Coordinates of C-alpha atoms in Angstrom, one line a residue:
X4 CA -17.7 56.0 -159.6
X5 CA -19.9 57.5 -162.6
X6 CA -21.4 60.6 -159.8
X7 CA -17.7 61.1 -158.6
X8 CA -16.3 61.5 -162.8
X9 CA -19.9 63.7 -163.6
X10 CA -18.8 65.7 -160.8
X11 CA -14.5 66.0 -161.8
X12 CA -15.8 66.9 -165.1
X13 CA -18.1 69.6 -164.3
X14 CA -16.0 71.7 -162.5
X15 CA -13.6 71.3 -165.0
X16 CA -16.2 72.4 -167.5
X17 CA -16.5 75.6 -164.6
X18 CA -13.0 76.3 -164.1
X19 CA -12.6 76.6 -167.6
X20 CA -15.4 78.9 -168.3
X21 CA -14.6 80.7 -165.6
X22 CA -11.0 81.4 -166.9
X23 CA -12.5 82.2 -170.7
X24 CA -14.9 84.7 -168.7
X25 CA -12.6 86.5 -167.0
X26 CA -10.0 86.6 -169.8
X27 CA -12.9 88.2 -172.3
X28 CA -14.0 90.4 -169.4
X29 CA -17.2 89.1 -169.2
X30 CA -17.3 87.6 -165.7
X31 CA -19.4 90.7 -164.0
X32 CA -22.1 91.1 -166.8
X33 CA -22.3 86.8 -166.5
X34 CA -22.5 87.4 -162.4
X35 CA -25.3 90.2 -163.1
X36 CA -27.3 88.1 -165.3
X37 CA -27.1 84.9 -163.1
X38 CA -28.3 87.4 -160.2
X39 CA -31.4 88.8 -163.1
X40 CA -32.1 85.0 -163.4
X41 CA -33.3 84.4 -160.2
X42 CA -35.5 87.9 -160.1
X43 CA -37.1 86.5 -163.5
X44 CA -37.9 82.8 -162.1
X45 CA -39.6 84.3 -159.2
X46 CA -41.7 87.0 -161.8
X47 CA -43.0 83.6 -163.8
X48 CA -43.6 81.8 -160.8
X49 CA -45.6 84.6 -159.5
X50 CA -47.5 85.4 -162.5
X51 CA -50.4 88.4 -163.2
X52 CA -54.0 87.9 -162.4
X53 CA -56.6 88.3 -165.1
X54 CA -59.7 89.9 -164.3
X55 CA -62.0 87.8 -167.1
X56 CA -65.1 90.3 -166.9
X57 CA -62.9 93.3 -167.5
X58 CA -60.8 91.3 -170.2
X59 CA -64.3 90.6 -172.0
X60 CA -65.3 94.0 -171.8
X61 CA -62.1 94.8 -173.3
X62 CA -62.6 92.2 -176.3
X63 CA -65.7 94.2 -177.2
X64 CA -64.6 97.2 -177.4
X65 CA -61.4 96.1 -179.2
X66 CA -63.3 94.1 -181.8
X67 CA -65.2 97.0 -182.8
X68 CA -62.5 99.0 -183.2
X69 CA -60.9 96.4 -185.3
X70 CA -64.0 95.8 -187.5
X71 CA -64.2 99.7 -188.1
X72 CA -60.2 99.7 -189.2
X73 CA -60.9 97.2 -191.3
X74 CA -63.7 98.5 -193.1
X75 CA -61.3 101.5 -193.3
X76 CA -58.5 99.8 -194.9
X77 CA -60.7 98.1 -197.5
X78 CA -62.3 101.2 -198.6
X79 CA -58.8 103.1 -199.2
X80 CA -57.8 100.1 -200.8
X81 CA -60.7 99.9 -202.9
X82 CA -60.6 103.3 -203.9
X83 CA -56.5 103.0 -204.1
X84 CA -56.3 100.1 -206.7
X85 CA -59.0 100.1 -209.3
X86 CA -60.1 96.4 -210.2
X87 CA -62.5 94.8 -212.3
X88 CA -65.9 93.8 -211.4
X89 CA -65.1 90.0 -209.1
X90 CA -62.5 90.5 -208.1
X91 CA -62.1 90.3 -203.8
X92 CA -59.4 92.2 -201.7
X93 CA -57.8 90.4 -199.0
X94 CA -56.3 92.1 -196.1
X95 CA -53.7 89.5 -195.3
X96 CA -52.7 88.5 -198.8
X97 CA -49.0 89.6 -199.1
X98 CA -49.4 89.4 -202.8
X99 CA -52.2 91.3 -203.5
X100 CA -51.3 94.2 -201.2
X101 CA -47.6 94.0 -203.0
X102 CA -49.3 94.7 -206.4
X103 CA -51.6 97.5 -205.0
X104 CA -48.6 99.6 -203.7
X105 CA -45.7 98.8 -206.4
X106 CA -47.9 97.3 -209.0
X107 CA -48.0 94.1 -210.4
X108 CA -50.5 91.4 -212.2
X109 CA -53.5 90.0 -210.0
X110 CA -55.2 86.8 -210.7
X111 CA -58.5 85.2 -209.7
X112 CA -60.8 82.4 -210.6
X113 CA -64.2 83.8 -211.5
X114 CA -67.5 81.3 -212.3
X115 CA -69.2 82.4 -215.9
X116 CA -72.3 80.6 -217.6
X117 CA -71.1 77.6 -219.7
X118 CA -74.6 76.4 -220.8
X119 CA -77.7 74.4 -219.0
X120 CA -77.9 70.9 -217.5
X121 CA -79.8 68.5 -219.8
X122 CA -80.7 65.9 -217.6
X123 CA -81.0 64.7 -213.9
X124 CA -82.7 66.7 -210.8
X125 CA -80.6 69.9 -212.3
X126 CA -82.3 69.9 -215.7
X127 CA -82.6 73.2 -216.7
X128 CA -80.4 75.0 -214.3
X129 CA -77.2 77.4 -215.3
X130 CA -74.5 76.0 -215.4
X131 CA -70.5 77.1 -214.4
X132 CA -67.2 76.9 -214.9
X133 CA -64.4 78.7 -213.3
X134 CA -62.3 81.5 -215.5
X135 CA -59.2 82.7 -214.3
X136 CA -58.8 86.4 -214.5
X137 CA -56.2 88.7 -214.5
X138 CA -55.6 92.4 -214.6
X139 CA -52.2 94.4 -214.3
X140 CA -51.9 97.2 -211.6
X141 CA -49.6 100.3 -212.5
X142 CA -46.6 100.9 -209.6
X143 CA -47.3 103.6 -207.2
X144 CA -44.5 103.5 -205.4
X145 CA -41.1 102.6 -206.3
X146 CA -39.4 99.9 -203.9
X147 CA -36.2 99.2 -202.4
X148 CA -34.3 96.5 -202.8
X149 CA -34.2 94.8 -199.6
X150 CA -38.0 94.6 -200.1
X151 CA -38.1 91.8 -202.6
X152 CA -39.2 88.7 -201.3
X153 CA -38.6 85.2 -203.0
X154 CA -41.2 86.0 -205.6
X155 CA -40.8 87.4 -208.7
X156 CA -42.3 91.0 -209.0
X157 CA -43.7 90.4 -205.8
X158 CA -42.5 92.6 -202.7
X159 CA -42.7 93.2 -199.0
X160 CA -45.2 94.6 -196.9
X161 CA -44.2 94.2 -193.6
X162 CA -44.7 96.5 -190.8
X163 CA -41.3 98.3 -191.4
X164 CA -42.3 98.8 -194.9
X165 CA -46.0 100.3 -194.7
X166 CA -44.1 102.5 -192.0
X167 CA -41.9 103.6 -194.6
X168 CA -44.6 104.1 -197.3
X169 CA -46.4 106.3 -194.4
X170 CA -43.5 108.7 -194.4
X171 CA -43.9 109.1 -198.0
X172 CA -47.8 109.8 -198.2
X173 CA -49.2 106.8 -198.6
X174 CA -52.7 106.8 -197.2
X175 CA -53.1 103.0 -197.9
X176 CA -50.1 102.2 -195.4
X177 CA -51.2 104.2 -192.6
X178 CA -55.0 102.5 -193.2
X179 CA -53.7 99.7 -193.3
X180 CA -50.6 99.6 -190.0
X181 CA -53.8 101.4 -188.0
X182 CA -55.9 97.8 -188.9
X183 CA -52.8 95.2 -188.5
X184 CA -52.1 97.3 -185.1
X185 CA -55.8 96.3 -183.8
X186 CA -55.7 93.4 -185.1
X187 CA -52.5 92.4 -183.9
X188 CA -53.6 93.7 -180.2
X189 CA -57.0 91.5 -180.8
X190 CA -55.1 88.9 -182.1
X191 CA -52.6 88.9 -179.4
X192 CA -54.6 89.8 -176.1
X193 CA -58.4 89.6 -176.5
X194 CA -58.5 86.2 -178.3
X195 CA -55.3 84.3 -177.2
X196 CA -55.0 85.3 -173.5
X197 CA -57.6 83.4 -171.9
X198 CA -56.2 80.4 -173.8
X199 CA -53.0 81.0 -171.6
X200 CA -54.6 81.9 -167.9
X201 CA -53.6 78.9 -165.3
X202 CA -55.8 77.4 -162.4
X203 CA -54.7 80.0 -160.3
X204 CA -56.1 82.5 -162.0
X205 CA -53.2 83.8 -163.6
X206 CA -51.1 83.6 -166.9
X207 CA -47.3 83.3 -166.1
X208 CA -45.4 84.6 -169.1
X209 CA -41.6 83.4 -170.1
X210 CA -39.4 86.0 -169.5
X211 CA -36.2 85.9 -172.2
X212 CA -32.3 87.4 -171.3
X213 CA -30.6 86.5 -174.2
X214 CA -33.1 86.7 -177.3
X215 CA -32.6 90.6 -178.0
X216 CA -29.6 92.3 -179.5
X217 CA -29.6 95.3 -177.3
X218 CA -29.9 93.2 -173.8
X219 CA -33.2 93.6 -172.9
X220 CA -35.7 91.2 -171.6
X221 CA -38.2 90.0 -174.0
X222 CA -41.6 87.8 -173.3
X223 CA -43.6 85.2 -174.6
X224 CA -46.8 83.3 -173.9
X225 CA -48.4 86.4 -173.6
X226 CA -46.2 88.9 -174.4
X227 CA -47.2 91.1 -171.7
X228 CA -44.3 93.9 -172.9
X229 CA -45.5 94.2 -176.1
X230 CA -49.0 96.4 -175.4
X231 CA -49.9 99.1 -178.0
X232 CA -48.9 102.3 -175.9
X233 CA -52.0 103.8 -174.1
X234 CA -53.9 100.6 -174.6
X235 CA -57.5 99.9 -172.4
X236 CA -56.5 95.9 -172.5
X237 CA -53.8 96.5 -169.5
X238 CA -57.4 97.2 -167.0
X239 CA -57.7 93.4 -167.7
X240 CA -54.7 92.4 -165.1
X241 CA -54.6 93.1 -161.2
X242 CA -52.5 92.6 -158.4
X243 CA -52.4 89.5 -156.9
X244 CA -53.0 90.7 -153.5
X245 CA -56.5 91.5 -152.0
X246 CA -55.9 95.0 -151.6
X247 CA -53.0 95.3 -153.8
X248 CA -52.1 97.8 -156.4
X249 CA -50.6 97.9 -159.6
X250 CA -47.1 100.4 -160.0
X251 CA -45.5 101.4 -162.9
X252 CA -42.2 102.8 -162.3
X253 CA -39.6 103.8 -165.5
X254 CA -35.9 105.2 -165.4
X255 CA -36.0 108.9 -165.9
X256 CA -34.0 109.5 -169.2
X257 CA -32.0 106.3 -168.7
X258 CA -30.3 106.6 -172.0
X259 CA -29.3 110.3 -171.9
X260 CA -27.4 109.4 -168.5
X261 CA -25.9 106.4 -169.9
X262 CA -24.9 108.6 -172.8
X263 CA -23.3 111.2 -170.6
X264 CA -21.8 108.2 -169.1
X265 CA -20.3 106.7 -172.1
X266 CA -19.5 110.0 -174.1
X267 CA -18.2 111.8 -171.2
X268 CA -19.8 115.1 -172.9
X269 CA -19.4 117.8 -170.7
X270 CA -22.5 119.8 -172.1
X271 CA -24.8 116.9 -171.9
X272 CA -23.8 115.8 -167.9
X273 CA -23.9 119.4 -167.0
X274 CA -27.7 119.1 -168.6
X275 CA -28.2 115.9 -166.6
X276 CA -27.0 117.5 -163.0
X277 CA -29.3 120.7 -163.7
X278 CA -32.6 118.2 -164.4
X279 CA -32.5 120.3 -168.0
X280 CA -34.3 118.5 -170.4
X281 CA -32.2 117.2 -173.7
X282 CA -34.7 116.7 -175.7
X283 CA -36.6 120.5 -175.6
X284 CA -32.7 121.8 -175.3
X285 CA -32.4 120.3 -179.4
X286 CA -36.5 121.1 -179.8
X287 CA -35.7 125.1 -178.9
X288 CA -33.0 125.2 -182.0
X289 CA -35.2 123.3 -184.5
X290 CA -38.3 124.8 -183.2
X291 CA -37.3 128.8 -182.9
X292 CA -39.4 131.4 -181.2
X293 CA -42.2 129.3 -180.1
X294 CA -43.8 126.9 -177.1
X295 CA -42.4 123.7 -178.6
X296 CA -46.1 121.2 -179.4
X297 CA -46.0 117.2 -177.7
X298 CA -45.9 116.7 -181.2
X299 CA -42.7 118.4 -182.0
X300 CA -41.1 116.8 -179.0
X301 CA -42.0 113.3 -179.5
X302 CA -40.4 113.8 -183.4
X303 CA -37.0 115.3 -181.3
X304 CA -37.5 112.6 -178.6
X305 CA -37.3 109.9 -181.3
X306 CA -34.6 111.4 -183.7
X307 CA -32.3 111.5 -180.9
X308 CA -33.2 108.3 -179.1
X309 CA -32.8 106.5 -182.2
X310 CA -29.4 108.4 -182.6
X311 CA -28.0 106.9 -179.4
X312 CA -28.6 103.8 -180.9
X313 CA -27.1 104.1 -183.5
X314 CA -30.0 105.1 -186.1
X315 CA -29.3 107.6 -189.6
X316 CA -31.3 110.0 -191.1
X317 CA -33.0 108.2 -193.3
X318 CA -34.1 105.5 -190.5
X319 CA -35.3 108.2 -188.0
X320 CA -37.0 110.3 -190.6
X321 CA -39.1 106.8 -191.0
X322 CA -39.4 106.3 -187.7
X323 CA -40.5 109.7 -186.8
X324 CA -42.4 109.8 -189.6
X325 CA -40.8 113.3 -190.8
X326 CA -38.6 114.5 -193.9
X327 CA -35.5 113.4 -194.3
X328 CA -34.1 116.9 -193.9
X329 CA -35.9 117.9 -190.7
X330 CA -34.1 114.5 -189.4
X331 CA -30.8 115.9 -190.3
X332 CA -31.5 118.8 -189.1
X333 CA -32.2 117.6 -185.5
X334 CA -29.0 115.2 -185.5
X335 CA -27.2 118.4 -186.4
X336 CA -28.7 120.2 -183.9
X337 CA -27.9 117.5 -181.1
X338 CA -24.4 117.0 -182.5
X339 CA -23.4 120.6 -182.1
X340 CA -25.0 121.0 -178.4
X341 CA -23.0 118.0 -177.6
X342 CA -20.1 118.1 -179.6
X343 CA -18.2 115.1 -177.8
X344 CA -20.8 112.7 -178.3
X345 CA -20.2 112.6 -181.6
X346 CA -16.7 112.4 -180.9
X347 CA -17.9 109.0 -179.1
X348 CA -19.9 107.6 -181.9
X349 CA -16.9 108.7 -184.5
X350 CA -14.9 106.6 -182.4
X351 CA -17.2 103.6 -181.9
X352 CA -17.2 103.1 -186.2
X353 CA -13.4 103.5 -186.2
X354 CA -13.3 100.8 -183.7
X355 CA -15.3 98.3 -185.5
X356 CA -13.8 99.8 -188.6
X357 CA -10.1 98.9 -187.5
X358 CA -11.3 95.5 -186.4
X359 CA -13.0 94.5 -189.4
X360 CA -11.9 90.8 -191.2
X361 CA -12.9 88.5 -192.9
X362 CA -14.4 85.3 -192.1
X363 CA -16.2 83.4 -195.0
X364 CA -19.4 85.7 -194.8
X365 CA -21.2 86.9 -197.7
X366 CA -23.1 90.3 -198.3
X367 CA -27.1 90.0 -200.0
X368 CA -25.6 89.9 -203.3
X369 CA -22.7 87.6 -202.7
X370 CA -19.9 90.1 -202.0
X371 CA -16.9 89.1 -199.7
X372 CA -18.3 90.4 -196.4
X373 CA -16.2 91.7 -193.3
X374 CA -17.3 91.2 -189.5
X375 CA -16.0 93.1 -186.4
X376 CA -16.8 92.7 -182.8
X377 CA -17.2 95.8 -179.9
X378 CA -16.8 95.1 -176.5
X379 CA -18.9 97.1 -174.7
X380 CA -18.6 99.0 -170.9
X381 CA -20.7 96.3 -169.8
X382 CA -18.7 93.2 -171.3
X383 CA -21.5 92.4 -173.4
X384 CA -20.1 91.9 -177.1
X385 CA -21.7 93.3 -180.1
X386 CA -21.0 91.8 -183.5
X387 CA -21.5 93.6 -186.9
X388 CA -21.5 92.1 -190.5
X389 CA -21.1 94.3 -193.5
X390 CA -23.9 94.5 -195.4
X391 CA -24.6 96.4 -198.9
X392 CA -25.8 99.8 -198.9
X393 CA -29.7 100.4 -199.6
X394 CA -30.9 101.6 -203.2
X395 CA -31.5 105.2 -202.0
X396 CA -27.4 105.4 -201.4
X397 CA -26.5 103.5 -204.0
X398 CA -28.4 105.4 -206.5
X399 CA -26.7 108.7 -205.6
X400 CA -23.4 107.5 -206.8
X401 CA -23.1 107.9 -210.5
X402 CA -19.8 106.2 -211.7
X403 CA -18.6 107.3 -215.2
X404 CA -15.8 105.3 -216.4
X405 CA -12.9 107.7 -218.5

């Protein structure tokens, strides 16, 4: 019968999966996640209530604090990038922010006086015509290459790329990632979550297991993971029990311990077992002869975080928003504390190195690209494409042919 053959060929479908799962050694990570999957149905079904009054009072505040950024942004920008007389900023426009921070030609329609009307209910009255305009800007900053977008002379400026602008000065980018950040949050939270809040009260977010490259879950429809840290829009959800309370519970230095795990670095599970703290451990060395600031810990916290994962100096001094050289200076510092964890990482980029081959891929400029694959503890496989190296590299290599 048709049920009897659906049935013969889905467990052959199984069986073989099964086989191909435990050959690749993949069978307990698939057996965890299938185990996650019911833990994450039973979070959607369940949902978060909304408290609406608190969520307006929330919106208030957040659109003030939005409309003050913004006004913000605009004046740097105005006083950044001198324009003629008619000519409007725009916030959003990729183009015109492209041309105020690496230069570039803006144009714009403006109306001008062509004469009077002659005849009709308008006799008498000016009239207009539109004129485009146009004025060059001079490039403040110089870009890199994997900024250029599709067009000409125009560039990026995404998030990742006002971030790095930050790190370099640039009073413009921090004006304007402190407006896209409220704007983003009203955007996200004050405007678009009622839209999403059920009958019962609540908004029941999807929860993804397989979107993100390091495992982790992600969220959609809201995006209830995604809240600017220390934001006031979280008072807005409840517990959905009468006298219930809301917990939040984290891993204490989760990484570290799965980086003493993986390394095996004696120094840094010693550290672990004594509840010493790895990150003012590296801060004391930088930071010599003095009570080390939340600032200066946060920079160490997030050089070395972003080092587990995998992160350069150049990256972290960005992220940290730091020099390059204090960046180096920290991974040095964490490197020689815990010798054998660089030893791991060493090994790690030999691995992928050895693996390497190629498979028809092609590098941003069309260059024969290799790929490699890394199993990791877990089973879960990580795949890496070669990719060319960023201006800033590139430009310190100065061939002269003899």
């Amino acid at each position: 019968t048709y049920l009897e053959g659906d049935l013969l060929n889905t467990e052959k479908v199984y069986l073989a999966q099964l086989e191909a799962a435990k050959k690749s050694g993949q069978l307990p990570l698939i057996e965890a996640m299938m185990d996650a999957a019911l833990a994450v149905a039973e979070i959607e079904w369940n949902g978060m209530p909304v408290d609406l009054k608190e969520l307006d009072k929330q919106t208030e505040r957040l659109r003030g604090l939005r409309e003050v950024a913004a006004i913000e942004a605009m004046r740097t920008l105005v006083d950044t990038a001198k324009v003629p007389e008619g000519f409007v900023w725009n916030l959003n426009s990729g183009r015109m922010l492209s041309a105020a921070l690496f230069g570039g030609t803006l144009k714009w329609d403006e109306k001008v006086p062509c004469g009077t009307f002659k005849t009709g209910n308008r006799a008498g009255e000016t009239k207009y015509k539109n004129e485009t305009r146009s004025t060059t800007l001079p490039r403040r900053f110089e870009p890199e290459s994997n900024w250029r977008t599709t067009t000409p002379d125009v560039f990026s400026v995404a998030d990742s790329v006002l971030e790095a602008l930050e790190s370099r000065g640039s009073l413009l980018a921090a004006s304007l990632r402190r407006f896209r950040a409220l704007d983003k949050e009203y955007g996200t939270y004050a405007e678009n979550l009622p839209k999403l809040i059920h009958s019962d009260g609540r908004v029941h977010q999807n929860l993804h297991q397989t979107s993100t490259n390091t495992g982790r879950l992600s969220a959609s429809e809201p995006n209830l993971q995604n809240q600017p840290t220390g934001s006031e829009i979280k008072r807005g959800f409840g517990s959905r029990y009468e006298d219930g309370r809301l917990l939040s519970l984290d891993f204490k230095q989760l990484e570290v311990i799965a980086l003493g795990f993986l390394s095996g670095d004696r120094q840094l599970i010693a550290d672990i077992l004594a509840g010493k703290d790895m990150h003012n451990a590296v801060g004391e060395v930088v930071f010599p002869g003095k009570t080390m600031t939340k600032e200066e810990r946060r920079t160490v916290k997030t050089v070395v975080f972003g080092l587990a994962y995998g992160g350069g100096a150049k990256t972290l001094s960005i992220q940290a928003g730091i020099t390059e050289d204090l960046a180096k200076q920290v991974i040095e510092t964490f490197y020689c504390r815990y010798p054998e964890v660089r030893d791991f990482h060493a090994k790690m980029v030999q691995k992928v190195e050895e693996g390497a081959f190629y498979a028809g891929d092609r590098t941003g400029t069309g260059s024969p690209a290799r790929r490699s694959y890394l199993d990791s503890a877990t089973g879960r496989k990580y795949l890496f494409i070669e990719n060319d190296a960023p201006d800033w590299c590139r430009q310190r290599i100065n061939f002269v042919p003899t």
